[in-house]
XYZ file of C-alpha atoms in Angstrom:
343
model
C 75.423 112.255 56.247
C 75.134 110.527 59.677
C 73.155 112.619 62.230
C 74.728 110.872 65.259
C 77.271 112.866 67.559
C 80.301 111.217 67.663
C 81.400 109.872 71.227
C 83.736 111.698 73.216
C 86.269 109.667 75.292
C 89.689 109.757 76.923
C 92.709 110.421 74.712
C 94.295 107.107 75.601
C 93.947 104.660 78.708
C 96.046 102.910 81.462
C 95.996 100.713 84.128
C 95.507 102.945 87.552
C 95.181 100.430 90.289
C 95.611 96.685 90.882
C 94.308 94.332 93.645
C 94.382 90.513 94.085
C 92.697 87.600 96.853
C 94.350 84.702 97.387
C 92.455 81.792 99.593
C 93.578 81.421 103.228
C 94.140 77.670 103.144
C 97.568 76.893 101.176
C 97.804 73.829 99.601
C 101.473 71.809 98.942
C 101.883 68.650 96.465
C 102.032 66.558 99.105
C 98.415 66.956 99.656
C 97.542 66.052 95.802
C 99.557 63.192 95.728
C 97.158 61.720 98.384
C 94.811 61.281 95.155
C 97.475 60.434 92.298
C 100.307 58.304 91.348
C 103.200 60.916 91.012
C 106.220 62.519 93.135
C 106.386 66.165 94.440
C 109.856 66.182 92.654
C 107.908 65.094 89.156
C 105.090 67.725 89.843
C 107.684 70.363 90.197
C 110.142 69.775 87.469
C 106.661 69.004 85.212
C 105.126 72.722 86.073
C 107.121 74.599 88.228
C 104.342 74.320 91.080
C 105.045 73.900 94.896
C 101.576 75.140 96.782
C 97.696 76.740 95.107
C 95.395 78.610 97.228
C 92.087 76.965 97.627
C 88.904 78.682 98.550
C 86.678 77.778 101.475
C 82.691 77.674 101.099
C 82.708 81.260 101.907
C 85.523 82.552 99.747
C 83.040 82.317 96.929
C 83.719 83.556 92.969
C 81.847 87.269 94.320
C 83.463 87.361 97.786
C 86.892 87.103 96.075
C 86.164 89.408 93.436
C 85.309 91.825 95.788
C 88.334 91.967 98.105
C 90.615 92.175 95.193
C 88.634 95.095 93.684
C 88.464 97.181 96.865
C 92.294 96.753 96.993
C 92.500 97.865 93.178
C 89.973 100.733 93.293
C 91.913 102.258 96.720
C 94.892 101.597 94.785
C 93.839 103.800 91.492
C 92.620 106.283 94.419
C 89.063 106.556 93.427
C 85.660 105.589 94.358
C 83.789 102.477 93.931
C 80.899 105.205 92.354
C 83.036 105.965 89.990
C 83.164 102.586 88.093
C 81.367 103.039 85.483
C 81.264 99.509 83.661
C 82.538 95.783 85.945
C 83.767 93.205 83.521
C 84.262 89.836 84.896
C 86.236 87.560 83.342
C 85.776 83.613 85.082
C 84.770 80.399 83.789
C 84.305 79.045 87.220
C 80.592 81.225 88.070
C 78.102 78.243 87.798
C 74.814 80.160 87.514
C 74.141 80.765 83.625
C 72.271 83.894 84.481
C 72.439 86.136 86.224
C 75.697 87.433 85.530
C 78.053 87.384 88.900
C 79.589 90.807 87.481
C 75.955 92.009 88.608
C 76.207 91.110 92.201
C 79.850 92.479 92.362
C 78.904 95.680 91.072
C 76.449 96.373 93.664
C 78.183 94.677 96.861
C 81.227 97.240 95.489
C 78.737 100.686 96.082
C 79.081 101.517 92.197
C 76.528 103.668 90.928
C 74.508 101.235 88.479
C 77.782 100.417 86.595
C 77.408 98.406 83.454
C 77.862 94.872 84.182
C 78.679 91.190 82.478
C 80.766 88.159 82.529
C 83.431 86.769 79.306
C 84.404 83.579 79.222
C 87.495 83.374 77.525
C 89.525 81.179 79.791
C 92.818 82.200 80.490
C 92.849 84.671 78.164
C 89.879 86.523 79.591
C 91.760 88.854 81.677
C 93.536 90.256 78.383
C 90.236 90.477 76.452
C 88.646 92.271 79.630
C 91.521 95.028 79.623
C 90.930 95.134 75.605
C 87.674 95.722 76.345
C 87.728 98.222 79.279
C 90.065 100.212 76.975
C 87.700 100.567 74.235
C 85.078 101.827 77.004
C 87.652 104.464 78.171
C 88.403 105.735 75.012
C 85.109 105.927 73.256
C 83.715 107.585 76.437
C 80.998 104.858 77.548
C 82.739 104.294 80.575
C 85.575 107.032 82.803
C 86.639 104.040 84.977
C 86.423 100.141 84.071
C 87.216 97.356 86.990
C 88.254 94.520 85.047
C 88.551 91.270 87.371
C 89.607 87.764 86.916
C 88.598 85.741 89.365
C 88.022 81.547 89.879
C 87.619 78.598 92.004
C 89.209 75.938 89.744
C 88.910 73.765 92.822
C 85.505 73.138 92.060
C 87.155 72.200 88.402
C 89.809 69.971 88.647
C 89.533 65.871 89.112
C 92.188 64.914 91.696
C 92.363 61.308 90.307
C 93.240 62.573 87.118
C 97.247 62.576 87.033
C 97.640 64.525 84.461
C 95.299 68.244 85.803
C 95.065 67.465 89.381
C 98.334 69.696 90.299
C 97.620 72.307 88.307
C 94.850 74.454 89.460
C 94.325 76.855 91.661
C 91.736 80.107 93.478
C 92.307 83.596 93.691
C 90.749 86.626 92.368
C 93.110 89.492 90.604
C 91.501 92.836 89.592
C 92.641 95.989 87.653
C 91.256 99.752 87.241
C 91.697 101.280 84.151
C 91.070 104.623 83.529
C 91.752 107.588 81.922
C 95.401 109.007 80.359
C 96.609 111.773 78.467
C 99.325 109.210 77.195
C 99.398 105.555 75.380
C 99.520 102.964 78.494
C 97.874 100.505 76.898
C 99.109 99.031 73.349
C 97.497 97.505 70.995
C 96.369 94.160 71.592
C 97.139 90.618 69.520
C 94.164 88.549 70.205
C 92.621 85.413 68.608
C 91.175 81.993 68.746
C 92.207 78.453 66.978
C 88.453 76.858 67.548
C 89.917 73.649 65.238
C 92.335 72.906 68.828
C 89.119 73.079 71.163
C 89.479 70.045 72.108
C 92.522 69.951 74.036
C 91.170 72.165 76.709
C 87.624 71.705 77.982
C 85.316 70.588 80.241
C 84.769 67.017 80.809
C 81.195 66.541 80.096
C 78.487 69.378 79.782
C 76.328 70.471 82.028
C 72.923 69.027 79.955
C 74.628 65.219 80.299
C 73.657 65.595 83.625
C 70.084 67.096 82.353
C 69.025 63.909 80.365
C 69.148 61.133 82.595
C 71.011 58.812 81.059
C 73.948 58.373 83.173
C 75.753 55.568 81.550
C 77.574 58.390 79.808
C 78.921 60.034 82.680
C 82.755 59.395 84.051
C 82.467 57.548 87.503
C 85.137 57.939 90.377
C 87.546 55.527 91.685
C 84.399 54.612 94.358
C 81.934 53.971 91.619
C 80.040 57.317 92.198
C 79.455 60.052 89.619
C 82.099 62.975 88.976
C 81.155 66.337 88.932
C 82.145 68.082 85.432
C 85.934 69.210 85.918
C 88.691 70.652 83.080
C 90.649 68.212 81.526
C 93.479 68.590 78.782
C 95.860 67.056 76.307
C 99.030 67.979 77.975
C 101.897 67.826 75.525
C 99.556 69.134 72.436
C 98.630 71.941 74.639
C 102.732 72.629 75.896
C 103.443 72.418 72.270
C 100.906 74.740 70.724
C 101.731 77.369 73.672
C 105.238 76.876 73.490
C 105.547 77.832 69.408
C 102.579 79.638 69.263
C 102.469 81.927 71.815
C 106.278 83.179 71.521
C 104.609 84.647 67.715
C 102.200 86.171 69.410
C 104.216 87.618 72.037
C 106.805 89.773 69.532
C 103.729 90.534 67.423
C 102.135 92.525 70.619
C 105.937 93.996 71.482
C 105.823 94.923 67.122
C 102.216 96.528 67.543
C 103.556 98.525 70.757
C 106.656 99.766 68.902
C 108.987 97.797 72.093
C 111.769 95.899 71.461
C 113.070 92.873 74.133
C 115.748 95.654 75.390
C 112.941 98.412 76.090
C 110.984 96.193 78.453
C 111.306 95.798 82.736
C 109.149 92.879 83.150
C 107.106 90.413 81.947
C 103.890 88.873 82.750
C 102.903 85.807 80.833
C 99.878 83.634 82.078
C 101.015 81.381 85.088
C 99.785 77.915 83.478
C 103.616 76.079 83.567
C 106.498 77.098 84.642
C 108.606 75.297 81.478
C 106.575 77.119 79.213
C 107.244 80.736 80.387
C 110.889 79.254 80.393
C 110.679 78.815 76.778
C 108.953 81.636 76.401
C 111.484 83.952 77.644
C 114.298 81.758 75.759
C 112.651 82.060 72.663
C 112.146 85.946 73.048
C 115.770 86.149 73.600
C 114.371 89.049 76.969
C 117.431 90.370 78.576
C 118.182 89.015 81.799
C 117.350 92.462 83.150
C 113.926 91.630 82.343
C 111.751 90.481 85.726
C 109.524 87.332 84.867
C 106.759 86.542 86.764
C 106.538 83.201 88.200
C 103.310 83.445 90.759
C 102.640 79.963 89.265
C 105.201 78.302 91.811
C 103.015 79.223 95.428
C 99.401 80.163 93.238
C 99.327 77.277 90.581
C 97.018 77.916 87.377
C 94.532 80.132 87.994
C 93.295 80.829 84.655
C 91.668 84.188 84.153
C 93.197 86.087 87.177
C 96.889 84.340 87.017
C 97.945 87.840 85.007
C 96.408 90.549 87.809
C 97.175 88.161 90.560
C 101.233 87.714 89.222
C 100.974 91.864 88.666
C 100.053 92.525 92.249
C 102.330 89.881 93.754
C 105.692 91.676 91.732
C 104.491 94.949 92.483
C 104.102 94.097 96.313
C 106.965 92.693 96.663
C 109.318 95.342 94.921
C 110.330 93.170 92.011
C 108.406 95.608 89.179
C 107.853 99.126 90.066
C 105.188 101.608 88.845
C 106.045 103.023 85.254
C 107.548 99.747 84.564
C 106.683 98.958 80.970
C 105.474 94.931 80.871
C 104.209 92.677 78.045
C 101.138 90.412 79.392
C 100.536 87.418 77.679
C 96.947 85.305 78.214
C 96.264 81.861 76.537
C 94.079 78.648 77.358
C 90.959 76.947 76.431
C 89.331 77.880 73.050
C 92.362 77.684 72.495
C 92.294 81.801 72.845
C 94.736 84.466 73.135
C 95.699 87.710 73.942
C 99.010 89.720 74.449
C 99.428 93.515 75.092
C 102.038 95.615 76.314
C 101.496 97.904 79.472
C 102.824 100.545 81.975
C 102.588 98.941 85.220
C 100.333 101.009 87.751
């Protein structure tokens, strides 16, 4: 017989607060097409995008974070002492250690909160929640901040034709906390490791570490590019396209929802076609608001989810109570879908 007490958490969790950052400096197509052969008419009707924030030197992975969780913590109405665990979800930090969830939890006045990064892509904002709901419930943690938050500036190759439109900066954030009611359901995660080469990044870091640089991708000027994401396009549009959908109705199954018993919908903001298809393949009701931050905030991987949740609730198109099904998915290739009360 086990002599450990058993933990002692919250009945169920929710969603309590939600901030976002977007970069001052707004960047149209026009501006990318001083770098590729394309059309602002092909970039739209390819992705959906217009404009993407892009940060300046000072609007840093941390200083973004940390706007977007003081919004979200006033927003859930409690204290940054409260928090008692910071996940940060980014692929776009480029110190290996330590973690930038560190710095964030102190610069926010928590009280020695528990602290790491996930790197999960642009799924990592639905594993974060997944995780920060576990905390809640089993009692490690009364409050979790869950952020996503990058600078896929840094990232992305503007002479590549097929990435350099896509990405974007921003930091979203979420509080979740404690509920006497299911807010959360359960969650349909997963990886396909055999597809992880159609998203990744273009060379790693220890090519740069061995000297030889014959092996490293040169510029249009001769001169050596800094490591940026690069994909296979129509393998990727495919797989999220058919795949996702599945996933989708399996985390609207797990929740007990149907199509009809949902108010919006919050799907990663990678493409605008394939939240189209999305939807059509769902068969949502038109009464159903989509999200579609991706037109004026681009790709922003990890905090596309928060940052679209904010923006709808801001603006009046979702309300709180609103019940939504979230939808992450990206480079692994990884996944996660949930349904949620909106805060």
């Amino acid at each position: 017989m086990s002599k450990i007490k058993p933990s002692k958490g919250a009945p169920y969790a929710r969603i309590l607060g939600v901030g976002g950052y977007r970069p001052v400096r707004v960047v149209p197509n026009e501006v990318i097409l001083e770098t590729i052969d394309s059309s602002d008419e092909w970039i739209r009707s390819r992705s959906g995008i217009e404009t993407r924030h892009w940060a300046s030197d000072e609007e840093t992975v941390a200083a973004m974070s940390i706007e977007a969780s003081g919004k979200a913590i006033a927003d859930a109405g409690i204290n940054a002492d409260q928090i008692g665990a910071v996940v940060v979800s980014t692929v776009s930090h480029f110190s290996q250690t330590p973690a930038i969830a560190t710095e964030i939890a102190d610069k926010l006045g928590t009280n020695k909160a528990a602290a790491f990064d996930i790197s999960a892509g642009c799924a990592g904002f639905g594993y974060g929640l997944t995780l920060a709901k576990g905390m809640v419930v089993e009692g490690s943690a009364e409050y979790v901040l869950v952020i996503g938050v990058e600078r896929l500036s840094d990232l992305t190759d503007l002479e590549d034709r097929a990435t350099a439109f896509l990405f974007g900066d921003g930091a979203g954030a979420v509080v979740v906390g404690p509920s006497q009611e299911p807010h959360i359901g359960p969650t349909v995660w997963g990886s396909e490791g055999d597809k992880a080469g159609t998203i990744k990044q273009t060379v790693p870091w220890d090519r740069f570490h061995s000297g030889d640089v014959s092996t490293l991708p040169l510029d249009s000027k001769g001169e050596i590019k800094f490591p940026a994401i690069t994909q296979e396009g129509q393998a990727v549009f495919r797989w999220a396209v058919f795949e996702m959908a599945k996933v989708a109705q399996q985390a609207l199954d797990a929740a007990g929802i149907s199509p009809d018993d949902l108010d919006v919908f919050i799907p990663h903001q990678a493409n605008e076609r394939i939240i189209d298809s999305m939807v059509k393949t769902l068969k949502l009701p038109a009464h159903v608001t989509v999200a579609r931050d991706v037109r004026t905030t681009g790709n922003t991987s990890a905090a596309s989810i928060p940052l679209a949740m904010e923006r709808l609730l801001a603006t009046g198109e979702a309300k709180s109570g609103d019940t939504a099904l979230v939808i992450g998915f990206g480079a692994g290739l990884v996944y996660a879908a949930t349904v949620v009360t909106l805060p």
